[in-house]
Short mmCIF file of C-alpha atoms in Angstrom, two decimals:
data_model
loop_
_atom_site.label_atom_id
_atom_site.label_comp_id
_atom_site.label_asym_id
_atom_site.label_seq_id
_atom_site.Cartn_x
_atom_site.Cartn_y
_atom_site.Cartn_z
CA MET A 1 57.58 77.06 -46.96
CA ALA A 2 58.56 74.50 -44.22
CA LYS A 3 55.32 72.53 -44.15
CA PHE A 4 56.47 72.26 -47.71
CA ARG A 5 59.35 70.35 -47.00
CA VAL A 6 58.19 68.10 -44.25
CA PHE A 7 55.36 67.21 -46.56
CA VAL A 8 58.45 66.16 -49.19
CA PHE A 9 60.02 64.61 -46.47
CA LEU A 10 57.10 62.34 -45.79
CA ALA A 11 56.43 61.43 -49.22
CA VAL A 12 60.08 60.47 -49.18
CA LEU A 13 59.59 58.08 -46.48
CA LEU A 14 56.55 56.75 -47.61
CA PHE A 15 57.88 55.68 -51.13
CA ALA A 16 61.16 54.44 -49.40
CA SER A 17 59.13 51.71 -46.60
CA SER A 18 57.01 50.95 -49.61
CA PHE A 19 60.28 50.06 -51.03
CA LEU A 20 62.09 48.65 -48.70
CA LEU A 21 58.85 46.35 -47.69
CA GLN A 22 58.62 45.40 -50.80
CA VAL A 23 62.40 44.53 -51.12
CA ALA A 24 61.86 42.43 -47.77
CA ARG A 25 59.20 40.06 -49.18
CA CYS A 26 60.83 39.85 -52.33
CA GLN A 27 64.22 38.30 -50.01
CA SER A 28 61.64 36.21 -48.12
CA ASP A 29 59.73 35.04 -50.96
CA SER A 30 63.32 34.00 -52.77
CA GLU A 31 64.68 32.42 -49.60
CA SER A 32 61.57 30.57 -49.45
CA ASP A 33 61.62 29.32 -52.92
CA THR A 34 65.12 27.82 -52.14
CA ASP A 35 63.94 26.16 -49.33
CA ALA A 36 61.03 24.45 -50.66
CA ASP A 37 63.11 22.97 -53.44
CA LEU A 38 65.24 21.39 -50.79
CA VAL A 39 62.10 20.54 -49.29
CA ALA A 40 60.17 19.64 -52.16
CA GLU A 41 63.41 17.21 -52.89
CA THR A 42 62.61 15.17 -49.58
CA VAL A 43 59.68 14.74 -50.29
CA GLU A 44 60.01 13.11 -52.86
CA GLU A 45 62.58 10.30 -51.20
CA GLY A 46 59.56 10.03 -48.44
CA ARG A 47 58.20 11.15 -45.41
CA VAL A 48 59.74 9.41 -42.10
CA SER A 49 57.63 7.04 -40.87
CA GLY A 50 57.28 6.67 -36.72
CA ALA A 51 55.97 6.69 -33.82
CA VAL A 52 54.99 10.34 -32.73
CA GLY A 53 53.75 11.57 -29.95
CA ASP A 54 53.18 14.94 -27.60
CA ASP A 55 55.57 15.22 -24.73
CA SER A 56 55.61 17.47 -22.63
CA GLN A 57 59.46 17.43 -21.45
CA ASN A 58 60.68 21.47 -21.27
CA PHE A 59 63.31 21.42 -24.18
CA GLU A 60 64.45 24.45 -23.26
CA GLY A 61 67.58 24.03 -21.08
CA TRP A 62 68.78 21.85 -24.07
CA ASN A 63 71.59 23.03 -25.85
CA PHE A 64 73.48 21.10 -27.99
CA SER A 65 75.95 21.64 -30.90
CA PRO A 66 74.50 20.42 -34.68
CA ALA A 67 76.62 17.74 -35.96
CA SER A 68 78.61 18.05 -38.82
CA GLY A 69 77.13 16.99 -42.35
CA VAL A 70 73.28 17.50 -41.02
CA GLU A 71 71.54 20.21 -42.59
CA THR A 72 67.85 21.14 -41.63
CA VAL A 73 65.71 24.06 -43.57
CA CYS A 74 61.86 24.93 -43.07
CA VAL A 75 59.14 26.45 -45.35
CA PHE A 76 55.32 26.96 -44.51
CA PRO A 77 54.03 25.39 -47.50
CA LYS A 78 50.04 27.19 -46.94
CA ASN A 79 51.27 30.16 -45.31
CA PRO A 80 54.33 31.53 -47.46
CA SER A 81 53.66 35.02 -45.38
CA LYS A 82 54.03 33.13 -42.28
CA LEU A 83 51.04 34.80 -40.79
CA VAL A 84 49.95 33.20 -38.28
CA VAL A 85 46.37 33.24 -36.03
CA ALA A 86 46.40 33.08 -32.85
CA GLY A 87 45.20 30.11 -31.64
CA GLU A 88 44.53 28.23 -34.77
CA GLU A 89 47.04 25.67 -35.55
CA THR A 90 50.31 26.21 -38.36
CA GLU A 91 51.96 23.54 -40.09
CA VAL A 92 55.42 23.98 -41.06
CA LEU A 93 57.50 21.06 -43.24
CA ILE A 94 61.52 20.42 -41.81
CA GLY A 95 63.65 19.04 -44.33
CA MET A 96 66.50 17.07 -42.82
CA LYS A 97 69.56 16.47 -45.36
CA ASN A 98 71.55 13.45 -43.73
CA GLU A 99 75.33 13.84 -45.64
CA GLY A 100 77.09 12.22 -42.82
CA GLU A 101 78.52 9.05 -42.88
CA GLN A 102 76.19 7.63 -39.66
CA ASN A 103 72.69 7.35 -39.42
CA VAL A 104 70.84 9.93 -37.34
CA LYS A 105 68.35 9.07 -35.00
CA VAL A 106 65.35 11.64 -34.78
CA LEU A 107 64.36 12.58 -31.01
CA ALA A 108 62.00 15.34 -30.87
CA ILE A 109 60.70 18.63 -32.36
CA HIS A 110 60.15 21.84 -30.36
CA ALA A 111 60.10 25.78 -30.81
CA SER A 112 59.71 28.81 -29.21
CA ILE A 113 57.94 32.64 -29.49
CA HIS A 114 59.47 35.19 -28.68
CA LEU A 115 60.57 38.91 -27.95
CA PRO A 116 61.28 40.29 -31.45
CA TYR A 117 65.32 42.45 -30.54
CA HIS A 118 65.25 41.06 -26.87
CA HIS A 119 64.48 37.00 -27.26
CA MET A 120 62.83 37.11 -24.18
CA LEU A 121 60.99 34.04 -23.79
CA VAL A 122 56.69 34.17 -24.51
CA GLN A 123 55.87 30.98 -25.34
CA ASN A 124 57.03 27.37 -25.43
CA LEU A 125 55.23 25.61 -28.53
CA SER A 126 53.89 21.55 -27.81
CA ALA A 127 56.60 19.48 -28.77
CA MET A 128 56.67 16.31 -31.26
CA SER A 129 58.86 13.33 -29.96
CA PHE A 130 59.38 10.34 -31.76
CA ASN A 131 60.18 6.63 -31.46
CA ASN A 132 61.31 5.64 -34.52
CA ALA A 133 61.84 7.51 -36.99
CA SER A 134 65.67 7.35 -38.71
CA VAL A 135 67.60 9.43 -41.39
CA PRO A 136 70.45 7.04 -43.54
CA ALA A 137 73.53 8.32 -44.50
CA SER A 138 73.22 10.04 -47.59
CA VAL A 139 69.22 10.39 -47.90
CA GLN A 140 66.64 13.14 -47.19
CA ALA A 141 64.13 13.37 -45.14
CA THR A 142 61.07 15.77 -44.65
CA PHE A 143 59.18 16.49 -40.86
CA PRO A 144 55.72 18.17 -40.49
CA TYR A 145 55.40 19.91 -37.25
CA THR A 146 52.11 21.49 -35.80
CA PHE A 147 52.26 24.37 -33.62
CA ALA A 148 49.71 26.73 -32.24
CA VAL A 149 50.45 29.98 -30.15
CA SER A 150 47.95 31.11 -27.68
CA LYS A 151 44.61 32.68 -28.29
CA TYR A 152 45.29 35.30 -26.21
CA LEU A 153 48.80 36.55 -27.59
CA GLN A 154 48.24 39.66 -28.70
CA ALA A 155 49.04 40.89 -32.37
CA GLY A 156 52.48 41.90 -33.31
CA THR A 157 55.50 40.62 -34.58
CA PHE A 158 57.31 37.81 -32.78
CA ASP A 159 60.49 35.29 -33.22
CA LEU A 160 60.14 31.91 -33.63
CA VAL A 161 62.58 29.52 -33.29
CA GLY A 162 62.26 25.83 -34.24
CA MET A 163 65.10 23.21 -33.12
CA ILE A 164 65.08 19.40 -34.25
CA VAL A 165 66.70 17.44 -31.69
CA TYR A 166 68.66 14.12 -32.84
CA GLU A 167 71.35 11.20 -32.33
CA VAL A 168 74.43 10.32 -33.84
CA ASP A 169 75.95 7.51 -32.83
CA GLN A 170 74.16 7.69 -29.38
CA LEU A 171 75.33 11.41 -28.96
CA PRO A 172 72.43 14.24 -28.63
CA TYR A 173 72.51 16.97 -31.11
CA GLN A 174 70.29 19.92 -32.43
CA ASN A 175 69.88 22.18 -35.19
CA ILE A 176 68.06 25.05 -35.93
CA PHE A 177 65.28 24.74 -38.38
CA TYR A 178 64.00 27.81 -38.21
CA ASN A 179 64.99 31.29 -36.41
CA GLY A 180 62.87 34.35 -37.89
CA THR A 181 60.01 36.87 -37.10
CA ILE A 182 56.30 35.51 -38.01
CA GLU A 183 53.22 37.75 -37.59
CA VAL A 184 50.48 36.89 -35.13
CA THR A 185 47.84 38.52 -35.32
CA GLU A 186 43.91 37.92 -33.88
CA ALA A 187 41.24 35.34 -34.90
CA GLY A 188 38.92 37.08 -37.50
CA GLY A 189 42.21 39.75 -37.93
CA LEU A 190 42.37 40.84 -41.94
CA VAL A 191 44.68 44.52 -41.67
CA SER A 192 48.77 43.69 -40.91
CA VAL A 193 51.00 45.87 -39.21
CA GLU A 194 52.60 46.47 -42.70
CA THR A 195 48.86 47.07 -43.84
CA LEU A 196 48.45 49.76 -40.40
CA PHE A 197 51.44 51.96 -40.90
CA LEU A 198 51.28 52.45 -44.81
CA ILE A 199 47.53 53.35 -43.69
CA SER A 200 47.84 55.49 -41.38
CA LEU A 201 51.25 57.04 -43.24
CA GLY A 202 48.98 57.96 -46.04
CA PHE A 203 46.85 59.23 -43.88
CA ALA A 204 49.12 62.02 -42.19
CA LEU A 205 50.81 62.85 -45.98
CA PHE A 206 46.70 63.90 -47.00
CA VAL A 207 46.08 66.10 -43.65
CA LEU A 208 49.55 67.46 -43.80
CA PHE A 209 48.98 68.10 -48.11
CA GLY A 210 45.77 69.83 -47.49
CA LEU A 211 47.19 71.82 -44.79
CA TRP A 212 49.66 73.30 -47.37
CA VAL A 213 46.97 74.04 -49.99
CA ARG A 214 44.96 75.69 -47.11
CA GLY A 215 47.85 78.09 -46.90
CA GLN A 216 48.61 78.58 -50.13
CA MET A 217 45.05 79.58 -50.90
CA GLN A 218 45.72 82.13 -48.04
CA ASN A 219 48.36 83.39 -49.31
CA LEU A 220 46.93 84.08 -52.72
CA SER A 221 43.59 85.62 -51.00
CA LYS A 222 46.13 88.28 -49.35
CA LYS A 223 48.28 88.98 -52.23
CA THR A 224 44.97 89.89 -54.56
CA LYS A 225 43.19 92.58 -51.69
CA LYS A 226 46.74 94.18 -52.11
CA VAL A 227 45.66 97.64 -54.23
CA ALA A 228 47.92 100.06 -54.83
CA LYS A 229 47.29 102.89 -53.50
CA VAL A 230 47.05 106.32 -55.77
CA GLU A 231 46.62 109.82 -54.45
CA ILE A 232 45.15 113.03 -56.15
CA GLY A 233 45.59 116.04 -55.82
CA THR A 234 47.75 119.91 -56.20
CA LYS A 235 50.95 119.18 -57.10
CA THR A 236 53.62 121.01 -54.56
CA VAL A 237 56.72 122.01 -55.08
CA ASP A 238 59.93 121.81 -53.43
CA ALA A 239 60.82 125.64 -51.94
CA SER A 240 64.54 124.30 -52.82
CA MET A 241 63.71 123.56 -56.39
CA ASP A 242 62.42 126.94 -56.80
CA GLU A 243 65.75 128.08 -55.68
CA TRP A 244 67.30 126.05 -57.70
CA LEU A 245 65.64 126.90 -60.69
CA GLN A 246 65.97 130.69 -60.58
CA GLY A 247 66.75 132.26 -63.66
CA THR A 248 66.65 129.28 -66.59
CA ALA A 249 63.43 128.74 -68.90
CA TYR A 250 61.06 127.36 -66.61
CA THR A 251 60.56 130.51 -63.90
CA GLN A 252 60.52 132.61 -66.27
CA SER A 253 57.95 130.91 -68.29
CA ASN A 254 55.73 130.87 -64.89
CA LYS A 255 56.82 134.53 -64.40
CA SER A 256 54.76 136.07 -67.77
CA LYS A 257 51.77 133.76 -66.63
CA LYS A 258 51.32 135.04 -63.66
CA LYS A 259 51.83 139.06 -65.53
CA LYS A 260 48.54 137.76 -68.52
#
């Protein structure tokens, strides 16, 4: 009975896990669709042109607040599932909307990889600097950014934090265009952590179900081996019963039988 309860609990856990994973994927897809719409609008107005180069400067110590009226979004155009292969480049599109009254001068884009929940820095990704890139007032623009995590990074879930640094009226600001999780896999790896979890849980349920069936079969075999015992022999009459029947028709009939 205890094994059956555990089996039911694991079955419910598997169903709930599948449901939650599906809900998370649907929410992620809906958010990606919303961001993609805004980026698509900015692409219609054209990408910002300007001299672009890789900057070796470390932006980790920079901590500026966002400017009022400047909004940013980010999408993974070729990778909506945010599955990043270690050692290979991944492209993101950053949409910027300038609803302020002054032009925005874009300086650089940088990102970093952190451990989830602890926010410990794992890797500073490449920084992209701009020499002549600006977004006029009431204009939207798109900036491409390409990064690659280390090929030695262990597969798993990590936090990606991406920032875009800009100036408004010669004052520095920055926006966090992405602050979420990504799934890093090894080169050639096709199995994600979610898939491994579901496979392991399914295998555990299968083994537990087999043990439960085996226990039921053993109980059934024990019941079939039990045979009712029937005693065959002479009939015995208790002495107290004879005293109680003295003088009745039962004793008289017995005496007549003995005389014959």
